[in-house]
Amino acid sequence: MEPLIRAISSSPTGFDLHSKKISILAYMDDLALVANSSESLQQMLDIPSQAAEWMGLRFSPKKCASLHVEGGTRALVRPSQFLIQGESMTSFKEREIYQHLGTPTGVRVRQTPEDTIAEILRDAAQIDSSLLTPWQKINALNTFLIPRISFVLRGSAMAKVPLNKADSTIRQLVKKWLHLPQRACTDISYIPHRQSGANVPRMADLCDVAVMTHTFRLLTCPDLTVRSIAQEAVRGVVRKHIAGAPSERDVATLSGSLEAEFGREGGDLSSLWSRARNASRCLSKRIGCCWKWCKERQELGILVPRVKTPNHTIVTPTARDMLERSLKDAIRCHYAENLKQKPDQGKMFEVSSKWDASNHFLPGGSFTRFAVWRFIHRAQLNCVPFNEAIRHGNRDKR
């Protein structure tokens, strides 16, 4: 891959993006070439063709695809044909989909990977019908299925409705594995094992965290080209909203504010930056996080509140790898505090969640019988069906 990428990058042609010339996007063994014209793109395609032949490799034209978009015309997509090693690749039309890194890609297509979500739900149903123990089912869900969703969320403009439907299905399965009744609080699914929860994240939260993390990593990327393109793009969005030259504080304010000039529609298309604004607003309501501009250090950061402590965490560019973990921890604490406020189910939970040792059995089911597993989760939420606590009907309460 390295000789191919270096050969393409050395090409003088490419795509002009915020005063930077981009010729190739690469991830693992996936390559995407971009150019300003069809002639330039074909010249770029000839370079990896020659390099691959020199190395004794052959591209598979059936797996390759092209998309020629021409702005300012009624028909956005042109039926141009491109060759790779002398063979034609598939030329996509409007509304046709190419699955790239798990995300539907094309012109006027929905980027929500509904096929991927449906596949994950089918796998979850297979886990449910398997002979695994309940704690093994929860572990399999967290180990194999949730990371697949997290990966897709990083590069997709994901709609929340399919995510909420998937979350509802997974939540019902987790309740079933924990042997909880329907009236049991759903927050127990999202709380970590050490606090007696299932540690299964909520899909909408995963989406918001993924967008926030991806945006912050772009804006603080150590690579100068990536960072400058991202910063210039977000300044352009802010410029449309405030109708003037934006300051660094204005850029931080756009992260979720709807006050003053930020409340009006800027006329910008849906993009990563508009999704980041929505995600910031959702997380701000839930856990109180927000973007901060540090004037002294001249850098952008994200404030992540800590529960019951006055010292909040501000994630800076040098600590950018901590952002995702900090946001997820804050969200888990939010659900734990919510559950503690419940008048009946929160009392027992507050006691059982105090010490990690109280919940040692949750990750692996150590020293736990099935009868105990079926009882203990109901007990910690005060949902054991005692005769005296029957909610409906006139049955014997002795």
Short mmCIF file of C-alpha atoms in Angstrom, two decimals:
data_model
loop_
_atom_site.label_atom_id
_atom_site.label_comp_id
_atom_site.label_asym_id
_atom_site.label_seq_id
_atom_site.Cartn_x
_atom_site.Cartn_y
_atom_site.Cartn_z
CA MET A 1 0.00 0.00 0.00
CA GLU A 2 2.81 2.40 0.83
CA PRO A 3 4.29 2.54 -2.72
CA LEU A 4 0.79 3.04 -4.16
CA ILE A 5 -0.05 5.87 -1.77
CA ARG A 6 3.31 7.60 -2.29
CA ALA A 7 3.00 7.31 -6.08
CA ILE A 8 -0.49 8.85 -6.09
CA SER A 9 0.48 11.58 -3.59
CA SER A 10 3.34 12.67 -5.85
CA SER A 11 0.85 13.48 -8.64
CA PRO A 12 0.49 17.23 -9.38
CA THR A 13 -3.27 16.79 -9.87
CA GLY A 14 -5.85 16.55 -7.11
CA PHE A 15 -8.80 18.33 -5.52
CA ASP A 16 -8.58 21.88 -4.13
CA LEU A 17 -9.98 21.93 -0.61
CA HIS A 18 -9.59 25.12 1.43
CA SER A 19 -6.34 26.10 -0.34
CA LYS A 20 -4.93 22.58 0.10
CA LYS A 21 -4.54 20.02 -2.66
CA ILE A 22 -5.87 16.57 -1.72
CA SER A 23 -5.31 13.63 -4.06
CA ILE A 24 -5.96 10.52 -1.97
CA LEU A 25 -7.77 9.40 1.18
CA ALA A 26 -6.56 6.10 2.64
CA TYR A 27 -7.71 3.83 5.45
CA MET A 28 -6.27 0.31 5.82
CA ASP A 29 -6.60 -1.20 2.31
CA ASP A 30 -9.30 1.24 1.10
CA LEU A 31 -8.20 4.03 -1.24
CA ALA A 32 -10.30 6.96 -2.49
CA LEU A 33 -8.84 9.22 -5.22
CA VAL A 34 -10.23 12.73 -5.73
CA ALA A 35 -9.61 15.23 -8.53
CA ASN A 36 -11.04 18.45 -9.97
CA SER A 37 -11.75 16.97 -13.42
CA SER A 38 -12.33 13.62 -15.09
CA GLU A 39 -9.11 13.98 -17.10
CA SER A 40 -7.09 14.58 -13.93
CA LEU A 41 -8.68 11.58 -12.22
CA GLN A 42 -7.85 9.27 -15.10
CA GLN A 43 -4.24 10.50 -15.01
CA MET A 44 -4.17 9.72 -11.29
CA LEU A 45 -5.65 6.25 -11.89
CA ASP A 46 -2.89 5.49 -14.40
CA ILE A 47 -0.25 6.02 -11.68
CA PRO A 48 -1.42 3.22 -9.31
CA SER A 49 -2.06 1.03 -12.37
CA GLN A 50 1.61 1.29 -13.36
CA ALA A 51 2.79 0.89 -9.76
CA ALA A 52 0.60 -2.21 -9.24
CA GLU A 53 1.84 -3.83 -12.42
CA TRP A 54 5.45 -3.16 -11.36
CA MET A 55 4.69 -4.97 -8.05
CA GLY A 56 2.84 -7.83 -9.78
CA LEU A 57 -0.57 -6.89 -8.37
CA ARG A 58 -3.98 -6.66 -10.03
CA PHE A 59 -6.91 -4.45 -9.02
CA SER A 60 -10.42 -5.94 -9.13
CA PRO A 61 -12.51 -3.57 -11.31
CA LYS A 62 -15.73 -5.14 -9.97
CA LYS A 63 -14.84 -3.90 -6.48
CA CYS A 64 -13.82 -0.43 -7.70
CA ALA A 65 -16.28 2.36 -8.46
CA SER A 66 -16.28 5.96 -9.66
CA LEU A 67 -18.54 8.95 -9.04
CA HIS A 68 -18.38 12.06 -11.25
CA VAL A 69 -20.21 15.00 -9.63
CA GLU A 70 -20.56 18.31 -11.45
CA GLY A 71 -21.90 21.22 -9.42
CA GLY A 72 -24.09 23.94 -10.90
CA THR A 73 -25.94 21.59 -13.26
CA ARG A 74 -29.38 20.06 -13.03
CA ALA A 75 -27.98 16.55 -13.50
CA LEU A 76 -25.40 16.40 -10.72
CA VAL A 77 -23.91 13.05 -11.70
CA ARG A 78 -22.17 12.52 -15.06
CA PRO A 79 -21.89 9.03 -16.66
CA SER A 80 -18.10 9.21 -17.06
CA GLN A 81 -16.14 5.98 -17.45
CA PHE A 82 -12.75 5.44 -15.81
CA LEU A 83 -10.18 2.70 -16.36
CA ILE A 84 -8.02 0.89 -13.83
CA GLN A 85 -5.23 -1.22 -15.40
CA GLY A 86 -7.08 -0.99 -18.73
CA GLU A 87 -10.45 -2.25 -17.43
CA SER A 88 -13.61 -0.22 -16.79
CA MET A 89 -14.85 0.21 -13.25
CA THR A 90 -18.46 0.70 -12.20
CA SER A 91 -19.75 4.24 -12.73
CA PHE A 92 -22.38 5.14 -10.14
CA LYS A 93 -25.49 7.16 -10.89
CA GLU A 94 -27.51 9.45 -8.65
CA ARG A 95 -28.99 7.68 -5.59
CA GLU A 96 -26.87 4.58 -6.23
CA ILE A 97 -24.91 3.42 -3.19
CA TYR A 98 -21.32 2.32 -2.74
CA GLN A 99 -20.55 0.77 0.63
CA HIS A 100 -17.32 2.48 1.74
CA LEU A 101 -15.96 1.68 5.22
CA GLY A 102 -19.39 0.42 6.23
CA THR A 103 -21.10 3.67 5.19
CA PRO A 104 -23.42 4.16 2.17
CA THR A 105 -21.70 6.70 -0.11
CA GLY A 106 -23.19 8.49 -3.10
CA VAL A 107 -25.18 11.52 -4.25
CA ARG A 108 -28.55 12.09 -2.56
CA VAL A 109 -28.38 8.91 -0.54
CA ARG A 110 -29.05 8.36 3.14
CA GLN A 111 -25.80 7.73 4.95
CA THR A 112 -27.46 5.84 7.78
CA PRO A 113 -26.07 2.28 7.42
CA GLU A 114 -29.38 0.54 8.02
CA ASP A 115 -28.06 -2.74 6.58
CA THR A 116 -25.23 -2.72 9.14
CA ILE A 117 -27.66 -1.98 11.97
CA ALA A 118 -29.99 -4.78 10.82
CA GLU A 119 -27.04 -7.19 10.66
CA ILE A 120 -25.99 -6.25 14.20
CA LEU A 121 -29.54 -6.82 15.47
CA ARG A 122 -29.62 -10.23 13.78
CA ASP A 123 -26.37 -11.12 15.54
CA ALA A 124 -27.85 -9.91 18.83
CA ALA A 125 -30.85 -12.21 18.28
CA GLN A 126 -28.47 -15.13 17.65
CA ILE A 127 -26.63 -14.34 20.88
CA ASP A 128 -29.99 -14.33 22.66
CA SER A 129 -30.96 -17.76 21.28
CA SER A 130 -27.54 -19.28 22.02
CA LEU A 131 -26.64 -21.47 25.00
CA LEU A 132 -24.36 -18.82 26.48
CA THR A 133 -24.91 -17.82 30.08
CA PRO A 134 -26.62 -14.42 30.64
CA TRP A 135 -23.35 -12.72 31.63
CA GLN A 136 -21.62 -14.21 28.58
CA LYS A 137 -24.36 -12.79 26.34
CA ILE A 138 -23.81 -9.30 27.77
CA ASN A 139 -20.06 -9.71 27.34
CA ALA A 140 -20.46 -10.86 23.71
CA LEU A 141 -22.70 -7.86 22.98
CA ASN A 142 -20.15 -5.42 24.43
CA THR A 143 -17.15 -7.13 22.85
CA PHE A 144 -18.31 -7.83 19.29
CA LEU A 145 -21.41 -5.80 18.40
CA ILE A 146 -21.10 -2.41 20.12
CA PRO A 147 -17.61 -1.72 18.61
CA ARG A 148 -19.03 -2.35 15.13
CA ILE A 149 -21.65 0.34 15.68
CA SER A 150 -19.02 2.70 17.13
CA PHE A 151 -16.81 2.29 14.06
CA VAL A 152 -19.64 3.06 11.62
CA LEU A 153 -20.72 6.10 13.65
CA ARG A 154 -17.33 7.79 13.15
CA GLY A 155 -17.80 8.31 9.42
CA SER A 156 -21.58 8.39 8.91
CA ALA A 157 -24.26 11.04 9.04
CA MET A 158 -26.38 8.77 11.20
CA ALA A 159 -30.09 9.42 11.70
CA LYS A 160 -31.26 9.01 15.30
CA VAL A 161 -34.55 7.19 14.52
CA PRO A 162 -32.96 3.88 13.36
CA LEU A 163 -30.51 4.14 16.25
CA ASN A 164 -33.32 4.56 18.77
CA LYS A 165 -35.13 1.53 17.34
CA ALA A 166 -31.95 -0.55 17.59
CA ASP A 167 -31.41 0.72 21.13
CA SER A 168 -34.93 -0.31 22.11
CA THR A 169 -34.34 -3.85 20.81
CA ILE A 170 -30.97 -4.20 22.55
CA ARG A 171 -32.36 -2.74 25.79
CA GLN A 172 -35.14 -5.35 25.85
CA LEU A 173 -32.58 -8.13 25.35
CA VAL A 174 -30.38 -6.81 28.17
CA LYS A 175 -33.39 -6.65 30.51
CA LYS A 176 -34.20 -10.22 29.58
CA TRP A 177 -30.63 -11.36 30.28
CA LEU A 178 -30.69 -9.55 33.63
CA HIS A 179 -34.08 -11.17 34.37
CA LEU A 180 -35.68 -7.80 35.03
CA PRO A 181 -39.41 -7.01 34.72
CA GLN A 182 -40.75 -4.46 32.27
CA ARG A 183 -41.15 -1.79 34.97
CA ALA A 184 -37.45 -1.92 35.90
CA CYS A 185 -35.59 1.33 35.15
CA THR A 186 -33.75 1.20 31.81
CA ASP A 187 -30.81 3.21 33.19
CA ILE A 188 -29.38 0.01 34.68
CA SER A 189 -28.41 -1.09 31.15
CA TYR A 190 -26.13 1.92 30.61
CA ILE A 191 -24.33 1.87 33.99
CA PRO A 192 -20.86 0.22 34.30
CA HIS A 193 -20.33 -3.20 35.90
CA ARG A 194 -18.59 -1.75 38.96
CA GLN A 195 -21.85 0.06 39.79
CA SER A 196 -23.96 -3.06 39.18
CA GLY A 197 -25.02 -2.19 35.62
CA ALA A 198 -24.77 -4.01 32.29
CA ASN A 199 -22.30 -1.48 30.79
CA VAL A 200 -24.16 -1.44 27.44
CA PRO A 201 -24.06 2.12 26.02
CA ARG A 202 -27.08 3.87 24.58
CA MET A 203 -26.89 4.16 20.78
CA ALA A 204 -27.81 7.86 20.63
CA ASP A 205 -25.11 8.64 23.20
CA LEU A 206 -22.56 6.66 21.17
CA CYS A 207 -23.50 8.72 18.12
CA ASP A 208 -23.10 12.07 19.90
CA VAL A 209 -19.79 11.04 21.49
CA ALA A 210 -18.45 9.77 18.15
CA VAL A 211 -19.30 13.05 16.38
CA MET A 212 -17.84 15.20 19.18
CA THR A 213 -14.65 13.12 19.37
CA HIS A 214 -14.16 13.05 15.59
CA THR A 215 -14.69 16.81 15.31
CA PHE A 216 -12.25 17.59 18.13
CA ARG A 217 -9.61 15.25 16.69
CA LEU A 218 -9.84 16.97 13.30
CA LEU A 219 -9.58 20.46 14.79
CA THR A 220 -6.59 19.47 16.97
CA CYS A 221 -4.92 16.98 14.62
CA PRO A 222 -1.09 16.94 14.82
CA ASP A 223 -1.02 16.77 11.01
CA LEU A 224 -0.91 20.38 9.81
CA THR A 225 -2.80 19.70 6.55
CA VAL A 226 -5.74 17.95 8.26
CA ARG A 227 -5.89 20.56 11.04
CA SER A 228 -5.80 23.57 8.71
CA ILE A 229 -8.52 22.13 6.43
CA ALA A 230 -10.77 21.39 9.41
CA GLN A 231 -10.24 24.81 11.00
CA GLU A 232 -10.87 26.65 7.74
CA ALA A 233 -14.03 24.61 7.13
CA VAL A 234 -15.52 25.34 10.54
CA ARG A 235 -14.62 29.05 10.21
CA GLY A 236 -16.55 29.10 6.95
CA VAL A 237 -19.62 27.69 8.72
CA VAL A 238 -19.34 30.28 11.52
CA ARG A 239 -18.83 33.05 8.96
CA LYS A 240 -22.21 32.21 7.39
CA HIS A 241 -23.95 32.31 10.77
CA ILE A 242 -22.57 35.60 12.05
CA ALA A 243 -22.09 37.28 8.64
CA GLY A 244 -18.58 38.41 9.50
CA ALA A 245 -15.04 37.34 10.27
CA PRO A 246 -15.19 34.84 13.18
CA SER A 247 -12.93 34.92 16.21
CA GLU A 248 -11.68 31.81 18.00
CA ARG A 249 -14.30 32.38 20.70
CA ASP A 250 -17.00 32.48 18.00
CA VAL A 251 -15.82 29.08 16.74
CA ALA A 252 -16.17 27.65 20.26
CA THR A 253 -19.61 29.26 20.70
CA LEU A 254 -20.97 27.58 17.56
CA SER A 255 -20.58 24.24 19.30
CA GLY A 256 -24.14 24.33 20.53
CA SER A 257 -25.26 27.86 21.30
CA LEU A 258 -28.57 29.15 19.90
CA GLU A 259 -28.20 32.67 21.29
CA ALA A 260 -28.00 35.95 19.32
CA GLU A 261 -26.68 35.52 15.77
CA PHE A 262 -26.11 31.80 16.29
CA GLY A 263 -29.84 31.24 16.53
CA ARG A 264 -30.51 32.16 12.92
CA GLU A 265 -30.10 29.77 10.04
CA GLY A 266 -26.75 30.22 8.32
CA GLY A 267 -27.77 28.59 5.04
CA ASP A 268 -25.01 25.99 5.28
CA LEU A 269 -25.56 22.41 4.14
CA SER A 270 -25.69 19.52 6.54
CA SER A 271 -22.13 18.52 7.35
CA LEU A 272 -19.89 17.22 10.10
CA TRP A 273 -19.92 20.69 11.67
CA SER A 274 -23.73 20.93 11.82
CA ARG A 275 -23.84 17.40 13.27
CA ALA A 276 -21.18 18.41 15.82
CA ARG A 277 -23.32 21.39 16.83
CA ASN A 278 -26.38 19.16 17.37
CA ALA A 279 -24.32 16.58 19.28
CA SER A 280 -22.82 19.30 21.49
CA ARG A 281 -26.26 20.64 22.29
CA CYS A 282 -27.57 17.16 23.20
CA LEU A 283 -24.59 16.35 25.43
CA SER A 284 -24.75 19.81 27.01
CA LYS A 285 -28.33 19.16 28.12
CA ARG A 286 -27.48 15.70 29.41
CA ILE A 287 -24.10 16.12 31.11
CA GLY A 288 -23.30 19.85 30.79
CA CYS A 289 -20.22 19.57 28.56
CA CYS A 290 -19.28 22.47 26.28
CA TRP A 291 -16.50 23.81 24.05
CA LYS A 292 -14.08 26.28 25.63
CA TRP A 293 -11.53 28.67 24.13
CA CYS A 294 -8.51 29.29 26.38
CA LYS A 295 -7.25 32.80 25.66
CA GLU A 296 -4.03 32.37 27.68
CA ARG A 297 -2.95 29.16 25.95
CA GLN A 298 -4.61 30.01 22.62
CA GLU A 299 -6.18 26.58 22.24
CA LEU A 300 -9.59 24.98 21.94
CA GLY A 301 -10.77 22.52 24.60
CA ILE A 302 -13.89 20.68 25.77
CA LEU A 303 -15.16 20.99 29.34
CA VAL A 304 -16.45 17.68 30.73
CA PRO A 305 -18.17 18.09 34.15
CA ARG A 306 -17.53 15.64 36.97
CA VAL A 307 -20.38 14.47 39.15
CA LYS A 308 -20.43 15.90 42.71
CA THR A 309 -17.00 17.55 42.39
CA PRO A 310 -16.29 21.23 41.72
CA ASN A 311 -13.19 20.46 39.63
CA HIS A 312 -14.30 19.82 36.07
CA THR A 313 -12.10 18.30 33.39
CA ILE A 314 -11.06 20.40 30.38
CA VAL A 315 -9.74 18.15 27.64
CA THR A 316 -6.99 20.01 25.77
CA PRO A 317 -5.37 19.17 22.39
CA THR A 318 -2.45 17.50 24.17
CA ALA A 319 -4.91 15.19 25.98
CA ARG A 320 -7.18 14.63 22.97
CA ASP A 321 -7.08 10.83 23.40
CA MET A 322 -8.87 11.21 26.75
CA LEU A 323 -11.97 12.89 25.31
CA GLU A 324 -13.97 9.81 24.30
CA ARG A 325 -13.35 8.04 27.61
CA SER A 326 -14.14 11.20 29.62
CA LEU A 327 -17.45 11.76 27.81
CA LYS A 328 -18.52 8.13 28.20
CA ASP A 329 -17.64 8.17 31.91
CA ALA A 330 -19.67 11.36 32.42
CA ILE A 331 -22.66 9.84 30.62
CA ARG A 332 -22.49 6.68 32.74
CA CYS A 333 -22.37 8.80 35.91
CA HIS A 334 -25.37 10.74 34.63
CA TYR A 335 -27.46 7.57 34.34
CA ALA A 336 -26.26 6.31 37.73
CA GLU A 337 -27.30 9.58 39.40
CA ASN A 338 -30.65 9.46 37.59
CA LEU A 339 -31.30 5.98 38.95
CA LYS A 340 -30.37 7.03 42.48
CA GLN A 341 -33.08 9.69 42.35
CA LYS A 342 -35.82 7.09 41.80
CA PRO A 343 -38.00 6.95 44.94
CA ASP A 344 -38.21 3.13 45.07
CA GLN A 345 -35.65 1.56 42.70
CA GLY A 346 -32.93 4.05 43.55
CA LYS A 347 -32.67 3.22 47.26
CA MET A 348 -31.28 -0.30 46.89
CA PHE A 349 -29.17 0.70 43.89
CA GLU A 350 -27.46 3.45 45.86
CA VAL A 351 -26.33 0.84 48.39
CA SER A 352 -25.28 -1.88 45.91
CA SER A 353 -23.33 0.58 43.74
CA LYS A 354 -21.14 2.00 46.51
CA TRP A 355 -18.38 -0.62 46.37
CA ASP A 356 -16.87 -2.35 43.33
CA ALA A 357 -16.52 -5.59 45.32
CA SER A 358 -20.32 -5.80 45.63
CA ASN A 359 -20.56 -6.36 41.86
CA HIS A 360 -17.52 -8.55 41.19
CA PHE A 361 -19.71 -11.24 39.60
CA LEU A 362 -21.17 -9.08 36.80
CA PRO A 363 -18.43 -9.20 34.12
CA GLY A 364 -17.78 -12.94 34.27
CA GLY A 365 -20.41 -14.49 36.53
CA SER A 366 -17.77 -15.69 39.01
CA PHE A 367 -19.12 -17.71 41.99
CA THR A 368 -22.68 -17.09 40.79
CA ARG A 369 -25.51 -19.59 40.43
CA PHE A 370 -28.30 -19.05 37.91
CA ALA A 371 -30.87 -18.79 40.71
CA VAL A 372 -28.83 -16.01 42.33
CA TRP A 373 -28.44 -14.21 38.98
CA ARG A 374 -32.20 -14.29 38.39
CA PHE A 375 -32.85 -12.84 41.85
CA ILE A 376 -30.11 -10.30 42.48
CA HIS A 377 -30.83 -7.75 39.71
CA ARG A 378 -34.48 -7.58 40.67
CA ALA A 379 -33.51 -7.24 44.30
CA GLN A 380 -31.15 -4.32 43.74
CA LEU A 381 -33.93 -2.42 41.91
CA ASN A 382 -36.58 -3.33 44.46
CA CYS A 383 -38.51 -5.25 41.79
CA VAL A 384 -38.86 -8.62 43.56
CA PRO A 385 -42.57 -9.53 43.24
CA PHE A 386 -43.48 -9.94 46.93
CA ASN A 387 -47.13 -10.69 47.60
CA GLU A 388 -47.40 -7.55 49.70
CA ALA A 389 -46.13 -5.41 46.80
CA ILE A 390 -48.51 -6.67 44.09
CA ARG A 391 -49.26 -3.67 41.88
CA HIS A 392 -52.43 -4.92 40.14
CA GLY A 393 -55.33 -7.17 41.02
CA ASN A 394 -56.76 -8.43 44.33
CA ARG A 395 -54.61 -11.51 44.90
CA ASP A 396 -53.72 -12.81 48.35
CA LYS A 397 -51.07 -10.49 49.82
CA ARG A 398 -49.98 -12.80 52.63
#
